[in-house]
Amino acid sequence: MTSADYAEGISSTPRAKRGPSKKGEAARRELLAAAEKCLRKYGYGGISTRQVAMVADAPMSQIHYHFGSKQGLLLALFEDLNSRLLHRQTLMFASDLPLWRQWELACDYLDEDLASGYVRILNELAAAGWSDREIGDAVRKAVSGWKHLLTNVARRAEERFGGFGPLDPEDVAALVSSVFLGAEMNILSGHENPDVPVRRALRRFGALIRQFEENAAKGE
Amino acid sequence: MTSADYAEGISSTPRAKRGPSKKGEAARRELLAAAEKCLRKYGYGGISTRQVAMVADAPMSQIHYHFGSKQGLLLALFEDLNSRLLHRQTLMFASDLPLWRQWELACDYLDEDLASGYVRILNELAAAGWSDREIGDAVRKAVSGWKHLLTNVARRAEERFGGFGPLDPEDVAALVSSVFLGAEMNILSGHENPDVPVRRALRRFGALIRQFEENAAKGE
DNA sequence: ATTTAATTCGGTCGATCGACCGATATTTTG
DNA sequence: CAAAATATCGGTCGATCGACCGAATTAAAT
């Protein structure tokens, strides 16, 4: 057998299946951390299982044992990263801060994620997903998660202070998701090119939300 | 000599430098077209000079002769594509159509570019540019071109019907550029996932612009 | 026409990659 | 303590890649 998490089919034979041991889990995490480091350094196209194994100080065969293949490793890494980010963002939006404050916090997170390299990894995997069916499915699932989160936020905002003209909550969510995604790409592509003031524009848009929000509060 | 476009240094020796011949130019275009086709099929990470040469029905050595290296080929391809798109968009915005019509046309172009595969290629090269200095520089230069175009449009709009609150033209350009860039990524990542209505949202935002624009016209 | 540059061509080289195997060691279960 | 499942290890294999070379061919300029 090559990997621990293969066929979970109906066990007609009462074999004594056993889960991964503590050491196994630890090694798995070690490899994921190493892969993340390599992905930051070399990008999705440049990453190699040899480099990952080198950084993790383990033989290459560990990767194939724990993840089945190079792609399995990258897929596991992506799902790990995305669930972390989505969870954090969900917590933030669940707070009862005013909307403009939540927008500001989202801007803070954007800076954080850019500095840590997360955004770049997510974008690179998205690009890879256009050529690779399995990665593409994973990315689509992730995007869907973000979309649901933002749609809920937009729905709550609509209840609190009326609609957005011709835009319904799904539209607002799509636009907001797009503007942040695009902002991240803009910043990443031109990080030494200060004449595309994306951050400033996002912050000022937050100020716009604040005006609108506080006027609506007075109106009640 | 390996390539025709190397040292253009001061020719102290009156050597009879000669430009590329007609056949040379034709071969160059042939290779670029083949590279574009391969990039669509295999993505930036999966492309190989062998495949490109195969599609162009030419030996690999042609690529290195005309472009110096694989990277040289991809760089030339990127600049070719980008200049085509930027030129088209510049012409469109130079028309004296009302702003909301120009926005609608931009939406049409977006659909066009997505269908033709252009957007995907540009995004993949942007991702590659994060790991590769030279490609990164090319992408930055391209982004800068788009930014100038959009800033000019925003400036004209500001003159026509007042400012955008706390947002100055640079901010508007940054936001618009971001929202289209992000929309393209959203659509590409989830083209079989119809529950992220990016296109509809962009069109409806165009309707919003129209309301604003026509109200401003009445006010004068 | 002759000379010189530009171009085409087939073939090869070293490097790197992901996958895989068999043997061994470790842990967990009965 | 066994016996079974899980985990680790070093090493090798075939495939593919980009780059490069020298010789032959074609086109352009004098």
Short mmCIF file of C-alpha atoms (C1' of nucleotides) in Angstrom, two decimals:
data_model
loop_
_atom_site.label_atom_id
_atom_site.label_comp_id
_atom_site.label_asym_id
_atom_site.label_seq_id
_atom_site.Cartn_x
_atom_site.Cartn_y
_atom_site.Cartn_z
CA MET A 1 0.00 0.00 0.00
CA THR A 2 1.27 3.41 -0.83
CA SER A 3 -0.95 5.83 1.08
CA ALA A 4 -2.97 5.75 4.26
CA ASP A 5 -6.05 7.51 2.98
CA TYR A 6 -7.09 5.50 -0.05
CA ALA A 7 -10.13 3.28 -0.53
CA GLU A 8 -12.53 3.75 2.35
CA GLY A 9 -14.95 1.36 0.63
CA ILE A 10 -17.28 -1.01 2.40
CA SER A 11 -15.05 -3.38 4.33
CA SER A 12 -16.66 -6.76 3.67
CA THR A 13 -13.49 -8.23 5.10
CA PRO A 14 -13.28 -7.22 8.77
CA ARG A 15 -9.72 -5.97 8.40
CA ALA A 16 -8.46 -4.01 11.33
CA LYS A 17 -8.11 -0.58 9.70
CA ARG A 18 -6.06 1.82 11.68
CA GLY A 19 -5.83 5.58 11.45
CA PRO A 20 -2.67 7.68 11.16
CA SER A 21 -0.39 7.68 14.18
CA LYS A 22 0.83 10.74 16.04
CA LYS A 23 4.16 10.65 14.30
CA GLY A 24 2.40 10.40 10.97
CA GLU A 25 0.33 13.49 11.61
CA ALA A 26 3.39 15.41 12.72
CA ALA A 27 5.27 14.47 9.56
CA ARG A 28 2.28 15.50 7.49
CA ARG A 29 2.23 18.93 9.04
CA GLU A 30 5.98 19.25 8.63
CA LEU A 31 5.68 18.53 4.93
CA LEU A 32 2.82 20.97 4.51
CA ALA A 33 4.82 23.70 6.21
CA ALA A 34 7.81 22.99 3.99
CA ALA A 35 5.61 23.03 0.90
CA GLU A 36 4.18 26.38 1.92
CA LYS A 37 7.67 27.78 2.35
CA CYS A 38 8.77 26.48 -1.06
CA LEU A 39 5.64 27.74 -2.77
CA ARG A 40 6.40 31.22 -1.47
CA LYS A 41 9.98 31.02 -2.65
CA TYR A 42 9.64 29.38 -6.06
CA GLY A 43 5.99 29.78 -7.02
CA TYR A 44 3.65 27.07 -8.18
CA GLY A 45 5.46 26.50 -11.45
CA GLY A 46 8.88 26.27 -9.86
CA ILE A 47 8.12 24.09 -6.88
CA SER A 48 9.56 20.56 -6.85
CA THR A 49 9.11 17.63 -4.52
CA ARG A 50 12.85 17.49 -4.05
CA GLN A 51 12.98 21.03 -2.71
CA VAL A 52 10.06 20.40 -0.40
CA ALA A 53 11.66 17.23 0.94
CA MET A 54 14.96 19.06 1.38
CA VAL A 55 13.34 21.85 3.38
CA ALA A 56 11.39 19.36 5.49
CA ASP A 57 14.62 17.39 5.98
CA ALA A 58 12.94 14.19 4.85
CA PRO A 59 13.30 11.84 1.86
CA MET A 60 11.08 12.40 -1.12
CA SER A 61 9.25 9.16 -0.60
CA GLN A 62 7.57 10.68 2.43
CA ILE A 63 5.63 13.02 0.19
CA HIS A 64 4.23 10.21 -1.92
CA TYR A 65 3.46 8.15 1.12
CA HIS A 66 1.50 10.86 2.88
CA PHE A 67 -0.05 12.65 -0.08
CA GLY A 68 0.10 10.18 -2.95
CA SER A 69 1.64 12.63 -5.40
CA LYS A 70 2.95 16.13 -5.85
CA GLN A 71 -0.54 17.29 -6.77
CA GLY A 72 -1.99 15.67 -3.67
CA LEU A 73 0.44 17.67 -1.57
CA LEU A 74 -0.43 20.97 -3.21
CA LEU A 75 -4.14 20.24 -2.97
CA ALA A 76 -3.88 19.50 0.73
CA LEU A 77 -1.88 22.69 1.22
CA PHE A 78 -4.46 24.78 -0.58
CA GLU A 79 -7.38 23.44 1.42
CA ASP A 80 -5.47 23.98 4.63
CA LEU A 81 -4.65 27.62 3.83
CA ASN A 82 -8.08 28.47 2.56
CA SER A 83 -9.94 27.05 5.52
CA ARG A 84 -7.71 29.04 7.85
CA LEU A 85 -8.43 32.32 6.05
CA LEU A 86 -12.11 31.71 5.56
CA HIS A 87 -12.52 30.89 9.23
CA ARG A 88 -10.82 34.07 10.35
CA GLN A 89 -12.86 36.20 7.99
CA THR A 90 -16.10 34.54 9.08
CA LEU A 91 -15.36 35.36 12.69
CA MET A 92 -14.64 38.97 11.79
CA PHE A 93 -17.88 39.49 9.90
CA ALA A 94 -19.86 37.79 12.66
CA SER A 95 -18.96 40.65 15.00
CA ASP A 96 -21.56 43.39 15.35
CA LEU A 97 -19.22 46.19 14.38
CA PRO A 98 -20.62 48.76 11.95
CA LEU A 99 -20.11 47.87 8.32
CA TRP A 100 -17.50 50.51 7.64
CA ARG A 101 -15.41 49.16 10.51
CA GLN A 102 -15.64 45.67 9.08
CA TRP A 103 -14.55 47.03 5.73
CA GLU A 104 -11.55 48.63 7.40
CA LEU A 105 -10.68 45.36 9.09
CA ALA A 106 -10.94 43.58 5.76
CA CYS A 107 -8.38 46.08 4.45
CA ASP A 108 -6.13 45.31 7.40
CA TYR A 109 -6.41 41.58 6.68
CA LEU A 110 -5.58 42.18 3.05
CA ASP A 111 -2.32 43.82 4.02
CA GLU A 112 -1.61 40.98 6.43
CA ASP A 113 -2.26 38.27 3.88
CA LEU A 114 -0.17 40.02 1.27
CA ALA A 115 2.75 40.33 3.66
CA SER A 116 2.54 36.70 4.65
CA GLY A 117 2.37 35.47 1.08
CA TYR A 118 -1.02 33.81 1.41
CA VAL A 119 -2.66 35.75 -1.37
CA ARG A 120 0.02 34.90 -3.82
CA ILE A 121 -0.30 31.21 -3.10
CA LEU A 122 -4.06 31.29 -3.53
CA ASN A 123 -3.77 33.14 -6.81
CA GLU A 124 -1.13 30.83 -8.16
CA LEU A 125 -3.24 27.80 -7.37
CA ALA A 126 -6.20 29.46 -9.05
CA ALA A 127 -4.11 29.90 -12.17
CA ALA A 128 -2.94 26.30 -11.98
CA GLY A 129 -6.57 25.26 -11.59
CA TRP A 130 -7.34 26.46 -15.09
CA SER A 131 -5.22 23.67 -16.51
CA ASP A 132 -5.78 21.03 -13.85
CA ARG A 133 -9.29 19.72 -13.29
CA GLU A 134 -8.79 18.56 -9.70
CA ILE A 135 -7.15 21.78 -8.57
CA GLY A 136 -9.82 23.73 -10.41
CA ASP A 137 -12.55 21.94 -8.49
CA ALA A 138 -10.83 22.72 -5.22
CA VAL A 139 -10.54 26.39 -6.16
CA ARG A 140 -14.17 26.57 -7.22
CA LYS A 141 -15.23 25.11 -3.91
CA ALA A 142 -13.14 27.67 -2.08
CA VAL A 143 -14.49 30.57 -4.11
CA SER A 144 -17.98 29.38 -3.38
CA GLY A 145 -17.25 29.52 0.35
CA TRP A 146 -16.13 33.14 0.11
CA LYS A 147 -19.15 34.00 -1.98
CA HIS A 148 -21.58 32.64 0.60
CA LEU A 149 -19.87 34.55 3.37
CA LEU A 150 -19.98 37.85 1.50
CA THR A 151 -23.55 37.35 0.35
CA ASN A 152 -24.68 36.93 3.91
CA VAL A 153 -22.90 40.13 4.89
CA ALA A 154 -24.56 41.99 2.02
CA ARG A 155 -27.96 40.60 3.00
CA ARG A 156 -27.58 41.83 6.56
CA ALA A 157 -26.50 45.23 5.29
CA GLU A 158 -29.56 45.40 3.06
CA GLU A 159 -31.83 44.72 6.03
CA ARG A 160 -30.11 47.35 8.11
CA PHE A 161 -30.25 50.26 5.70
CA GLY A 162 -32.28 49.54 2.61
CA GLY A 163 -31.29 48.15 -0.77
CA PHE A 164 -28.49 49.06 -3.17
CA GLY A 165 -30.56 50.34 -6.08
CA PRO A 166 -30.49 47.89 -8.97
CA LEU A 167 -27.98 45.67 -7.14
CA ASP A 168 -29.22 42.79 -5.03
CA PRO A 169 -27.06 41.19 -2.31
CA GLU A 170 -25.59 38.60 -4.68
CA ASP A 171 -24.44 41.39 -6.97
CA VAL A 172 -22.86 43.33 -4.14
CA ALA A 173 -21.08 40.22 -2.94
CA ALA A 174 -19.77 39.53 -6.43
CA LEU A 175 -18.50 43.10 -6.81
CA VAL A 176 -16.86 43.21 -3.40
CA SER A 177 -15.24 39.84 -3.89
CA SER A 178 -13.98 40.95 -7.28
CA VAL A 179 -12.61 44.26 -6.12
CA PHE A 180 -10.60 42.64 -3.34
CA LEU A 181 -9.35 39.85 -5.55
CA GLY A 182 -8.33 42.34 -8.21
CA ALA A 183 -6.77 44.64 -5.65
CA GLU A 184 -4.62 41.83 -4.41
CA MET A 185 -3.44 41.03 -7.89
CA ASN A 186 -2.76 44.67 -8.62
CA ILE A 187 -0.68 45.08 -5.51
CA LEU A 188 1.19 41.85 -6.06
CA SER A 189 2.01 42.63 -9.67
CA GLY A 190 3.23 46.11 -8.94
CA HIS A 191 4.51 46.07 -5.42
CA GLU A 192 7.35 48.37 -6.41
CA ASN A 193 5.06 50.51 -8.52
CA PRO A 194 3.49 52.99 -6.12
CA ASP A 195 1.46 54.82 -8.73
CA VAL A 196 -1.46 52.41 -8.52
CA PRO A 197 -2.90 53.50 -5.18
CA VAL A 198 -5.08 50.47 -4.60
CA ARG A 199 -4.81 50.42 -0.84
CA ARG A 200 -5.64 54.09 -0.53
CA ALA A 201 -8.61 53.68 -2.85
CA LEU A 202 -10.00 50.81 -0.79
CA ARG A 203 -9.62 52.76 2.44
CA ARG A 204 -11.33 55.79 0.96
CA PHE A 205 -14.15 53.62 -0.26
CA GLY A 206 -14.53 52.53 3.36
CA ALA A 207 -14.97 56.19 4.25
CA LEU A 208 -17.71 56.36 1.65
CA ILE A 209 -19.48 53.44 3.30
CA ARG A 210 -19.21 55.21 6.63
CA GLN A 211 -20.90 58.34 5.29
CA PHE A 212 -23.70 56.29 3.82
CA GLU A 213 -24.09 54.15 6.92
CA GLU A 214 -24.19 57.03 9.38
CA ASN A 215 -26.65 58.98 7.25
CA ALA A 216 -28.94 55.94 7.16
CA ALA A 217 -28.68 55.68 10.96
CA LYS A 218 -29.79 59.31 11.35
CA GLY A 219 -32.71 58.78 9.02
CA GLU A 220 -34.28 56.19 11.32
CA MET B 1 25.76 34.75 -33.47
CA THR B 2 22.68 33.31 -31.90
CA SER B 3 20.05 36.01 -32.20
CA ALA B 4 19.36 38.90 -34.49
CA ASP B 5 18.44 41.46 -31.84
CA TYR B 6 21.40 41.51 -29.49
CA ALA B 7 23.94 44.26 -28.91
CA GLU B 8 22.79 47.46 -30.58
CA GLY B 9 25.83 49.22 -29.13
CA ILE B 10 27.69 52.09 -30.78
CA SER B 11 29.04 50.62 -33.99
CA SER B 12 32.55 52.00 -34.10
CA THR B 13 33.18 49.48 -36.84
CA PRO B 14 30.94 50.38 -39.81
CA ARG B 15 29.63 46.81 -40.06
CA ALA B 16 26.76 46.39 -42.45
CA LYS B 17 24.04 45.56 -39.93
CA ARG B 18 20.98 44.11 -41.50
CA GLY B 19 17.50 43.86 -40.15
CA PRO B 20 15.33 40.77 -40.09
CA SER B 21 14.22 39.53 -43.47
CA LYS B 22 10.64 38.94 -44.54
CA LYS B 23 10.90 35.23 -43.96
CA GLY B 24 12.35 35.89 -40.54
CA GLU B 25 9.42 38.06 -39.53
CA ALA B 26 6.98 35.48 -40.81
CA ALA B 27 8.64 32.73 -38.82
CA ARG B 28 8.58 34.94 -35.74
CA ARG B 29 4.85 35.46 -36.06
CA GLU B 30 4.32 31.77 -36.69
CA LEU B 31 6.13 30.89 -33.48
CA LEU B 32 4.22 33.50 -31.49
CA ALA B 33 0.92 32.14 -32.75
CA ALA B 34 1.94 28.60 -31.86
CA ALA B 35 3.05 29.72 -28.41
CA GLU B 36 -0.29 31.41 -27.85
CA LYS B 37 -2.10 28.24 -28.83
CA CYS B 38 0.02 26.13 -26.48
CA LEU B 39 -0.33 28.57 -23.63
CA ARG B 40 -4.09 28.29 -23.91
CA LYS B 41 -3.94 24.51 -23.97
CA TYR B 42 -1.34 23.75 -21.31
CA GLY B 43 -1.06 26.91 -19.24
CA TYR B 44 2.11 28.75 -18.36
CA GLY B 45 3.44 26.01 -16.12
CA GLY B 46 2.84 23.26 -18.65
CA ILE B 47 4.12 24.92 -21.79
CA SER B 48 7.31 23.56 -23.35
CA THR B 49 9.44 24.69 -26.24
CA ARG B 50 9.04 21.26 -27.80
CA GLN B 51 5.29 21.58 -27.94
CA VAL B 52 5.50 25.07 -29.38
CA ALA B 53 7.94 23.96 -32.05
CA MET B 54 5.73 20.97 -32.85
CA VAL B 55 2.65 23.14 -33.31
CA ALA B 56 4.59 25.65 -35.42
CA ASP B 57 6.02 22.72 -37.42
CA ALA B 58 9.54 23.97 -36.89
CA PRO B 59 12.61 22.68 -35.06
CA MET B 60 13.19 23.87 -31.51
CA SER B 61 16.31 25.74 -32.47
CA GLN B 62 14.11 28.29 -34.24
CA ILE B 63 12.78 29.44 -30.91
CA HIS B 64 16.21 30.10 -29.49
CA TYR B 65 17.32 31.77 -32.65
CA HIS B 66 14.43 34.21 -32.80
CA PHE B 67 13.77 34.76 -29.11
CA GLY B 68 16.96 33.71 -27.34
CA SER B 69 15.21 31.49 -24.82
CA LYS B 70 11.88 30.11 -23.72
CA GLN B 71 11.43 33.12 -21.48
CA GLY B 72 12.18 35.45 -24.37
CA LEU B 73 9.42 33.83 -26.35
CA LEU B 74 6.87 34.17 -23.58
CA LEU B 75 7.87 37.75 -22.92
CA ALA B 76 7.44 38.66 -26.57
CA LEU B 77 4.07 36.95 -26.59
CA PHE B 78 2.91 38.86 -23.55
CA GLU B 79 3.90 42.24 -24.92
CA ASP B 80 2.22 41.44 -28.21
CA LEU B 81 -1.07 40.46 -26.58
CA ASN B 82 -1.11 43.33 -24.16
CA SER B 83 -0.41 46.00 -26.73
CA ARG B 84 -3.26 44.65 -28.86
CA LEU B 85 -5.75 44.82 -26.00
CA LEU B 86 -4.59 48.16 -24.68
CA HIS B 87 -4.85 49.70 -28.12
CA ARG B 88 -8.40 48.47 -28.62
CA GLN B 89 -9.47 49.73 -25.21
CA THR B 90 -7.83 53.10 -25.79
CA LEU B 91 -9.77 53.57 -29.00
CA MET B 92 -13.00 52.67 -27.27
CA PHE B 93 -12.57 55.15 -24.44
CA ALA B 94 -11.53 57.86 -26.87
CA SER B 95 -15.02 57.81 -28.36
CA ASP B 96 -17.43 60.46 -27.06
CA LEU B 97 -20.08 57.97 -25.97
CA PRO B 98 -21.63 58.57 -22.56
CA LEU B 99 -19.78 56.91 -19.72
CA TRP B 100 -22.39 54.27 -19.03
CA ARG B 101 -22.20 53.17 -22.66
CA GLN B 102 -18.44 52.88 -22.42
CA TRP B 103 -18.88 50.80 -19.30
CA GLU B 104 -21.23 48.49 -21.19
CA LEU B 105 -18.72 48.16 -23.99
CA ALA B 106 -16.03 47.31 -21.46
CA CYS B 107 -18.31 44.52 -20.26
CA ASP B 108 -18.71 43.28 -23.82
CA TYR B 109 -14.94 43.28 -24.27
CA LEU B 110 -14.53 41.35 -21.06
CA ASP B 111 -16.76 38.59 -22.37
CA GLU B 112 -14.88 38.62 -25.64
CA ASP B 113 -11.47 38.38 -24.01
CA LEU B 114 -12.59 35.61 -21.73
CA ALA B 115 -13.95 33.58 -24.64
CA SER B 116 -10.77 34.04 -26.63
CA GLY B 117 -8.52 33.04 -23.75
CA TYR B 118 -6.63 36.33 -23.58
CA VAL B 119 -7.48 37.03 -19.99
CA ARG B 120 -6.27 33.69 -18.82
CA ILE B 121 -2.94 34.14 -20.53
CA LEU B 122 -2.43 37.58 -19.04
CA ASN B 123 -3.27 36.34 -15.57
CA GLU B 124 -0.99 33.36 -15.84
CA LEU B 125 1.89 35.54 -16.90
CA ALA B 126 1.16 37.87 -14.01
CA ALA B 127 1.40 34.93 -11.65
CA ALA B 128 4.63 33.82 -13.27
CA GLY B 129 5.91 37.36 -12.88
CA TRP B 130 5.89 37.03 -9.13
CA SER B 131 8.72 34.52 -9.33
CA ASP B 132 10.51 35.86 -12.38
CA ARG B 133 12.01 39.33 -12.27
CA GLU B 134 12.01 40.00 -15.99
CA ILE B 135 8.44 38.84 -16.51
CA GLY B 136 7.43 40.81 -13.45
CA ASP B 137 8.88 43.97 -14.93
CA ALA B 138 6.98 43.41 -18.16
CA VAL B 139 3.74 42.87 -16.24
CA ARG B 140 4.30 46.00 -14.17
CA LYS B 141 4.85 48.02 -17.28
CA ALA B 142 1.63 46.65 -18.76
CA VAL B 143 -0.37 47.34 -15.61
CA SER B 144 0.98 50.86 -15.64
CA GLY B 145 -0.37 51.35 -19.15
CA TRP B 146 -3.86 50.28 -18.13
CA LYS B 147 -3.72 52.51 -15.11
CA HIS B 148 -2.89 55.59 -17.12
CA LEU B 149 -5.73 54.89 -19.52
CA LEU B 150 -8.28 54.45 -16.76
CA THR B 151 -7.05 57.46 -14.84
CA ASN B 152 -7.58 59.66 -17.86
CA VAL B 153 -11.10 58.35 -18.24
CA ALA B 154 -11.82 59.03 -14.58
CA ARG B 155 -10.40 62.53 -14.90
CA ARG B 156 -12.66 63.34 -17.82
CA ALA B 157 -15.64 61.96 -15.94
CA GLU B 158 -14.76 64.15 -12.98
CA GLU B 159 -14.76 67.24 -15.19
CA ARG B 160 -18.06 66.30 -16.74
CA PHE B 161 -20.08 65.75 -13.60
CA GLY B 162 -18.25 66.68 -10.43
CA GLY B 163 -16.05 64.63 -8.12
CA PHE B 164 -16.51 61.23 -6.50
CA GLY B 165 -16.66 62.30 -2.87
CA PRO B 166 -13.48 61.27 -1.05
CA LEU B 167 -12.20 59.44 -4.16
CA ASP B 168 -9.95 61.22 -6.61
CA PRO B 169 -9.49 60.01 -10.20
CA GLU B 170 -6.50 57.82 -9.30
CA ASP B 171 -8.62 56.05 -6.69
CA VAL B 172 -11.48 55.48 -9.10
CA ALA B 173 -9.09 54.11 -11.70
CA ALA B 174 -7.57 51.75 -9.15
CA LEU B 175 -10.98 50.49 -8.05
CA VAL B 176 -12.28 50.02 -11.58
CA SER B 177 -9.13 48.26 -12.69
CA SER B 178 -9.33 46.02 -9.63
CA VAL B 179 -12.97 45.14 -10.04
CA PHE B 180 -12.50 44.09 -13.66
CA LEU B 181 -9.34 42.16 -12.91
CA GLY B 182 -11.03 40.38 -10.02
CA ALA B 183 -14.16 39.74 -12.07
CA GLU B 184 -12.10 38.06 -14.72
CA MET B 185 -10.46 35.83 -12.16
CA ASN B 186 -13.78 35.01 -10.57
CA ILE B 187 -15.32 34.02 -13.85
CA LEU B 188 -12.31 32.03 -14.93
CA SER B 189 -12.05 30.14 -11.67
CA GLY B 190 -15.72 29.26 -11.56
CA HIS B 191 -16.89 29.19 -15.13
CA GLU B 192 -19.10 26.22 -14.33
CA ASN B 193 -20.23 27.76 -11.08
CA PRO B 194 -23.11 30.06 -12.00
CA ASP B 195 -23.84 31.19 -8.45
CA VAL B 196 -21.27 33.98 -8.56
CA PRO B 197 -23.12 36.42 -10.84
CA VAL B 198 -20.17 38.61 -11.69
CA ARG B 199 -21.28 39.54 -15.16
CA ARG B 200 -24.77 40.49 -14.03
CA ALA B 201 -23.35 42.56 -11.20
CA LEU B 202 -21.05 44.48 -13.55
CA ARG B 203 -23.91 45.18 -15.97
CA ARG B 204 -26.16 46.38 -13.17
CA PHE B 205 -23.40 48.64 -11.93
CA GLY B 206 -23.39 50.11 -15.41
CA ALA B 207 -27.08 50.90 -14.93
CA LEU B 208 -26.15 52.68 -11.73
CA ILE B 209 -23.65 54.81 -13.61
CA ARG B 210 -26.34 55.64 -16.13
CA GLN B 211 -28.72 56.90 -13.45
CA PHE B 212 -26.02 59.06 -11.95
CA GLU B 213 -24.87 60.37 -15.31
CA GLU B 214 -28.30 61.29 -16.59
CA ASN B 215 -29.24 63.00 -13.34
CA ALA B 216 -26.06 65.06 -13.55
CA ALA B 217 -26.96 66.03 -17.12
CA LYS B 218 -30.37 67.29 -16.02
CA GLY B 219 -28.84 69.31 -13.21
CA GLU B 220 -26.87 71.48 -15.61
"C1'" DA C 1 27.83 37.66 -59.14
"C1'" DT C 2 29.93 37.44 -55.03
"C1'" DT C 3 30.08 38.28 -50.49
"C1'" DT C 4 28.08 38.65 -46.14
"C1'" DA C 5 24.46 38.36 -43.00
"C1'" DA C 6 20.25 36.07 -41.80
"C1'" DT C 7 17.98 31.85 -41.30
"C1'" DT C 8 17.02 26.87 -41.07
"C1'" DC C 9 17.92 22.31 -39.57
"C1'" DG C 10 18.81 17.89 -37.12
"C1'" DG C 11 20.86 16.09 -33.39
"C1'" DT C 12 22.87 15.85 -28.68
"C1'" DC C 13 24.00 17.12 -23.88
"C1'" DG C 14 23.50 17.62 -19.01
"C1'" DA C 15 20.21 18.56 -15.61
"C1'" DT C 16 16.01 17.91 -13.26
"C1'" DC C 17 11.82 16.07 -12.50
"C1'" DG C 18 8.04 12.88 -10.33
"C1'" DA C 19 7.20 8.33 -9.38
"C1'" DC C 20 8.20 4.08 -7.62
"C1'" DC C 21 10.32 -0.07 -5.20
"C1'" DG C 22 12.05 -3.11 -1.53
"C1'" DA C 23 13.93 -3.19 2.90
"C1'" DT C 24 13.76 -1.64 7.45
"C1'" DA C 25 12.08 0.57 11.62
"C1'" DT C 26 8.40 2.08 14.53
"C1'" DT C 27 3.97 2.15 16.50
"C1'" DT C 28 -0.42 0.26 17.67
"C1'" DT C 29 -3.50 -3.41 18.59
"C1'" DG C 30 -5.02 -7.99 20.39
"C1'" DC D 1 4.72 -10.35 23.80
"C1'" DA D 2 3.57 -11.14 19.36
"C1'" DA D 3 1.44 -9.77 14.87
"C1'" DA D 4 -0.29 -6.44 11.97
"C1'" DA D 5 -0.53 -2.02 10.29
"C1'" DT D 6 1.86 2.28 9.78
"C1'" DA D 7 5.82 4.98 8.83
"C1'" DT D 8 10.68 5.88 7.26
"C1'" DC D 9 14.51 5.46 4.31
"C1'" DG D 10 17.91 5.43 0.43
"C1'" DG D 11 18.33 4.64 -4.11
"C1'" DT D 12 17.02 4.16 -9.06
"C1'" DC D 13 14.26 4.57 -13.31
"C1'" DG D 14 12.38 6.52 -17.43
"C1'" DA D 15 10.79 10.71 -19.20
"C1'" DT D 16 11.10 15.42 -20.29
"C1'" DC D 17 13.04 19.66 -20.35
"C1'" DG D 18 15.80 23.91 -22.17
"C1'" DA D 19 19.90 24.99 -24.20
"C1'" DC D 20 23.34 24.61 -27.44
"C1'" DC D 21 26.38 23.48 -31.61
"C1'" DG D 22 28.04 23.08 -36.40
"C1'" DA D 23 26.77 22.63 -40.92
"C1'" DA D 24 23.77 23.65 -44.68
"C1'" DT D 25 20.61 26.88 -46.88
"C1'" DT D 26 18.47 31.15 -48.22
"C1'" DA D 27 18.05 36.04 -48.73
"C1'" DA D 28 19.91 40.66 -49.22
"C1'" DA D 29 23.28 44.13 -50.42
"C1'" DT D 30 27.21 45.64 -53.21
#
